[in-house]
Short mmCIF file of C-alpha atoms in Angstrom, two decimals:
data_model
loop_
_atom_site.label_atom_id
_atom_site.label_comp_id
_atom_site.label_asym_id
_atom_site.label_seq_id
_atom_site.Cartn_x
_atom_site.Cartn_y
_atom_site.Cartn_z
CA GLN A 1143 17.49 -27.73 29.42
CA LYS A 1144 19.94 -29.36 31.80
CA GLU A 1145 18.76 -30.08 35.32
CA VAL A 1146 21.90 -28.59 36.86
CA GLU A 1147 24.15 -26.10 35.11
CA GLN A 1148 27.67 -25.08 35.99
CA ASN A 1149 30.33 -23.11 34.19
CA SER A 1150 32.96 -25.64 33.18
CA GLY A 1151 35.83 -23.23 33.77
CA PRO A 1152 38.65 -23.42 34.35
CA LEU A 1153 38.39 -20.84 37.08
CA SER A 1154 41.83 -19.59 38.01
CA VAL A 1155 42.46 -17.76 41.28
CA PRO A 1156 45.69 -16.86 43.08
CA GLU A 1157 46.56 -18.54 46.35
CA GLY A 1158 44.85 -16.80 49.26
CA ALA A 1159 42.01 -15.38 47.16
CA ILE A 1160 38.33 -16.23 47.36
CA ALA A 1161 37.06 -18.70 44.76
CA SER A 1162 33.39 -18.40 43.85
CA LEU A 1163 31.66 -21.33 42.19
CA ASN A 1164 28.11 -21.07 40.91
CA CYS A 1165 25.32 -23.47 40.01
CA THR A 1166 21.76 -23.10 38.78
CA TYR A 1167 19.07 -25.76 38.76
CA SER A 1168 15.79 -26.16 36.93
CA ASP A 1169 13.50 -28.06 39.30
CA ARG A 1170 11.76 -25.67 41.68
CA VAL A 1171 10.79 -28.42 44.09
CA SER A 1172 14.41 -29.39 44.77
CA GLN A 1173 15.09 -29.45 48.47
CA SER A 1174 18.64 -30.65 49.00
CA PHE A 1175 21.83 -29.28 47.51
CA PHE A 1176 25.36 -30.58 47.68
CA TRP A 1177 28.84 -29.60 46.65
CA TYR A 1178 31.34 -32.34 45.88
CA ARG A 1179 35.04 -32.02 45.14
CA GLN A 1180 36.63 -34.41 42.65
CA TYR A 1181 40.35 -34.66 42.12
CA SER A 1182 41.50 -35.98 38.78
CA GLY A 1183 41.12 -39.75 38.62
CA LYS A 1184 39.35 -39.90 41.98
CA SER A 1185 35.73 -40.23 43.07
CA PRO A 1186 33.67 -37.27 44.28
CA GLU A 1187 33.86 -36.39 47.96
CA LEU A 1188 31.26 -34.35 49.80
CA ILE A 1189 32.26 -30.86 50.90
CA MET A 1190 29.02 -29.17 51.87
CA SER A 1191 25.29 -29.72 51.95
CA ILE A 1192 22.65 -27.02 52.26
CA TYR A 1193 18.90 -27.24 52.58
CA SER A 1194 17.65 -23.77 53.59
CA ASN A 1195 17.93 -20.36 52.00
CA GLY A 1196 20.90 -18.36 53.15
CA ASP A 1197 24.50 -19.14 53.98
CA LYS A 1198 26.09 -22.14 55.61
CA GLU A 1199 29.71 -21.97 56.68
CA ASP A 1200 32.14 -24.79 57.37
CA GLY A 1201 35.73 -23.76 57.83
CA ARG A 1202 36.97 -22.06 54.65
CA PHE A 1203 33.85 -23.10 52.75
CA THR A 1204 30.54 -21.23 52.55
CA ALA A 1205 27.55 -22.53 50.64
CA GLN A 1206 24.85 -20.07 49.62
CA LEU A 1207 21.34 -21.03 48.55
CA ASN A 1208 18.65 -18.90 46.94
CA LYS A 1209 15.65 -21.05 46.09
CA ALA A 1210 13.71 -18.15 44.54
CA SER A 1211 16.49 -17.69 42.00
CA GLN A 1212 17.23 -21.45 41.84
CA TYR A 1213 20.83 -20.71 42.52
CA VAL A 1214 23.44 -22.26 44.77
CA SER A 1215 27.05 -21.23 45.16
CA LEU A 1216 30.21 -22.26 46.96
CA LEU A 1217 32.78 -19.79 48.24
CA ILE A 1218 36.26 -20.97 49.17
CA ARG A 1219 38.17 -18.47 51.28
CA ASP A 1220 41.97 -18.38 51.46
CA SER A 1221 42.21 -20.71 48.46
CA GLN A 1222 45.09 -23.18 48.52
CA PRO A 1223 46.76 -25.06 45.65
CA SER A 1224 45.34 -28.23 47.22
CA ASP A 1225 41.85 -26.87 46.47
CA SER A 1226 42.56 -27.29 42.75
CA ALA A 1227 39.99 -29.82 41.59
CA THR A 1228 36.67 -30.08 39.81
CA TYR A 1229 33.70 -29.03 41.93
CA LEU A 1230 30.40 -30.74 41.28
CA CYS A 1231 27.05 -29.27 42.20
CA ALA A 1232 24.35 -31.84 42.97
CA VAL A 1233 20.64 -31.37 43.50
CA LYS A 1234 18.24 -33.87 45.00
CA SER A 1235 14.91 -33.62 43.28
CA ASN A 1236 12.39 -36.45 43.22
CA PHE A 1237 12.46 -39.55 45.35
CA ASN A 1238 16.16 -40.38 45.77
CA LYS A 1239 17.02 -38.88 42.39
CA PHE A 1240 20.17 -36.81 42.26
CA TYR A 1241 21.25 -34.60 39.39
CA PHE A 1242 24.84 -33.53 38.97
CA GLY A 1243 26.28 -30.64 37.04
CA SER A 1244 29.21 -31.11 34.70
CA GLY A 1245 31.51 -29.53 37.24
CA THR A 1246 33.69 -26.44 37.41
CA LYS A 1247 37.43 -26.92 37.25
CA LEU A 1248 39.25 -24.73 39.76
CA ASN A 1249 42.95 -23.89 39.50
CA VAL A 1250 44.57 -22.20 42.48
CA LYS A 1251 47.92 -20.76 41.45
CA PRO A 1252 50.72 -20.56 44.04
CA GLU B 1254 36.73 -51.54 55.98
CA THR B 1255 34.75 -48.34 56.15
CA GLY B 1256 32.67 -46.32 53.70
CA VAL B 1257 31.96 -47.58 50.21
CA THR B 1258 34.30 -50.03 48.51
CA GLN B 1259 34.39 -51.11 44.89
CA THR B 1260 36.16 -53.93 43.11
CA PRO B 1261 37.92 -54.20 40.81
CA ARG B 1262 39.46 -50.73 40.64
CA HIS B 1263 40.50 -51.22 37.03
CA LEU B 1264 39.09 -53.53 34.38
CA VAL B 1265 39.94 -54.15 30.76
CA MET B 1266 37.57 -56.32 28.81
CA GLY B 1267 36.79 -57.30 25.27
CA MET B 1268 33.42 -56.75 23.68
CA THR B 1269 32.52 -60.42 24.00
CA ASN B 1270 33.50 -60.79 27.65
CA LYS B 1271 31.24 -61.00 30.68
CA LYS B 1272 32.39 -59.34 33.88
CA SER B 1273 30.87 -57.99 37.08
CA LEU B 1274 31.55 -54.91 39.17
CA LYS B 1275 31.04 -55.15 42.89
CA CYS B 1276 30.14 -52.48 45.42
CA GLU B 1277 29.83 -52.82 49.18
CA GLN B 1278 28.84 -50.17 51.68
CA HIS B 1279 29.68 -50.33 55.38
CA LEU B 1280 27.58 -47.32 56.40
CA GLY B 1281 24.29 -48.99 57.23
CA HIS B 1282 22.59 -47.20 54.34
CA ASN B 1283 19.50 -48.44 52.55
CA ALA B 1284 19.89 -46.87 49.10
CA MET B 1285 22.61 -47.65 46.57
CA TYR B 1286 23.37 -46.20 43.16
CA TRP B 1287 25.37 -46.85 40.02
CA TYR B 1288 26.73 -43.88 38.08
CA LYS B 1289 28.73 -43.63 34.88
CA GLN B 1290 31.25 -40.86 34.48
CA SER B 1291 32.66 -40.32 31.01
CA ALA B 1292 35.28 -37.73 30.18
CA LYS B 1293 33.95 -34.17 30.23
CA LYS B 1294 30.38 -35.29 30.90
CA PRO B 1295 28.22 -34.98 34.00
CA LEU B 1296 27.76 -37.96 36.22
CA GLU B 1297 25.03 -40.10 34.67
CA LEU B 1298 22.75 -41.90 37.07
CA MET B 1299 22.21 -45.46 35.88
CA PHE B 1300 20.35 -47.36 38.59
CA VAL B 1301 18.91 -46.73 42.03
CA TYR B 1302 18.09 -49.36 44.62
CA ASN B 1303 16.21 -48.60 47.80
CA PHE B 1304 15.83 -51.39 50.37
CA LYS B 1305 17.01 -53.86 47.68
CA GLU B 1306 14.29 -52.80 45.25
CA GLN B 1307 15.18 -51.10 41.99
CA THR B 1308 13.49 -47.71 41.92
CA GLU B 1309 15.25 -46.14 38.97
CA ASN B 1310 16.55 -47.30 35.62
CA ASN B 1311 17.63 -44.37 33.51
CA SER B 1312 17.14 -46.01 30.11
CA VAL B 1313 20.32 -47.98 30.53
CA PRO B 1314 21.07 -50.53 27.76
CA SER B 1315 20.37 -54.12 28.69
CA ARG B 1316 24.05 -55.01 28.37
CA PHE B 1317 24.27 -53.52 31.87
CA SER B 1318 22.44 -55.62 34.43
CA PRO B 1319 22.31 -54.58 38.10
CA GLU B 1320 21.81 -56.87 41.05
CA CYS B 1321 21.20 -55.93 44.67
CA PRO B 1322 21.05 -59.01 46.93
CA ASN B 1323 20.89 -56.94 50.12
CA SER B 1324 21.18 -53.34 51.26
CA SER B 1325 24.96 -53.58 51.61
CA HIS B 1326 25.89 -55.07 48.26
CA LEU B 1327 25.37 -53.96 44.70
CA PHE B 1328 26.62 -55.55 41.50
CA LEU B 1329 26.75 -54.42 37.90
CA HIS B 1330 26.95 -57.30 35.46
CA LEU B 1331 28.48 -56.44 32.12
CA HIS B 1332 28.17 -58.33 28.84
CA THR B 1333 28.82 -57.53 25.19
CA LEU B 1334 29.88 -54.00 25.97
CA GLN B 1335 30.88 -51.42 23.39
CA PRO B 1336 34.00 -49.25 23.35
CA GLU B 1337 31.85 -46.20 24.17
CA ASP B 1338 31.01 -47.87 27.50
CA SER B 1339 34.56 -47.20 28.64
CA ALA B 1340 34.24 -44.89 31.63
CA LEU B 1341 34.57 -44.58 35.38
CA TYR B 1342 31.75 -46.46 37.09
CA LEU B 1343 30.92 -45.11 40.50
CA CYS B 1344 28.84 -46.68 43.22
CA ALA B 1345 27.26 -44.54 45.91
CA SER B 1346 25.03 -45.06 48.91
CA SER B 1347 22.73 -42.92 51.00
CA GLN B 1348 20.62 -43.41 54.10
CA GLY B 1349 17.38 -43.93 52.22
CA ALA B 1350 14.26 -42.27 50.88
CA GLY B 1351 13.06 -38.86 51.87
CA GLY B 1352 14.85 -36.49 54.18
CA GLN B 1353 18.15 -34.92 53.34
CA GLU B 1354 20.38 -37.82 52.44
CA THR B 1355 23.91 -37.30 51.31
CA GLN B 1356 25.45 -39.71 48.84
CA TYR B 1357 28.80 -41.21 49.63
CA PHE B 1358 30.84 -42.47 46.72
CA GLY B 1359 33.13 -45.42 46.33
CA PRO B 1360 36.52 -45.05 44.61
CA GLY B 1361 35.12 -46.24 41.28
CA THR B 1362 36.02 -48.86 38.71
CA ARG B 1363 37.80 -47.56 35.65
CA LEU B 1364 36.59 -49.68 32.75
CA LEU B 1365 38.20 -49.96 29.34
CA VAL B 1366 36.36 -51.87 26.63
CA LEU B 1367 38.52 -52.95 23.72
#
């Protein structure tokens, strides 16, 4: 069983729509959760972090965490073509150990 | 410079060569990481250093040898690599142990082993 699972996609949404990206994790004691965006050929860049159950909003991005279901998601409102990238879910488990999902490729069509 | 820097950005080497990748962080962090990213695979954690001490070695072959002389610098020494080692090698740093650290990534070194 993988530590962090994501649907590889691609997820295609029209410009202006809401993109919903999902992630599940296996380690119940995980405390910190991160979403990174990675453009092709580039390194990952942090978009959001979330540590408590519920929603956390930052501009067009909303991260949602449900520890009971071991589920974390990222919503992108008013999706733009520039949001087209691979989105990586990361989970911090043991001492300084991070697990990354394989990523979900998002295509936002103009 | 700011953030996390890596050199070289691109590297082509033969299987008998010896080369080193360098990472430097300008964020005042205490933990540094090496990751390998191969095509269509998740990021693979290779090594973790916290306050210059290696705290994680994820069963990485000995042809990869890390070195962390201080909290700001991290090296990955490469020797007798295989073609399957071709990948993007990413360095990252975070504040340190415990808490809710975020990792910040460098731009990566794209390595091709011939």
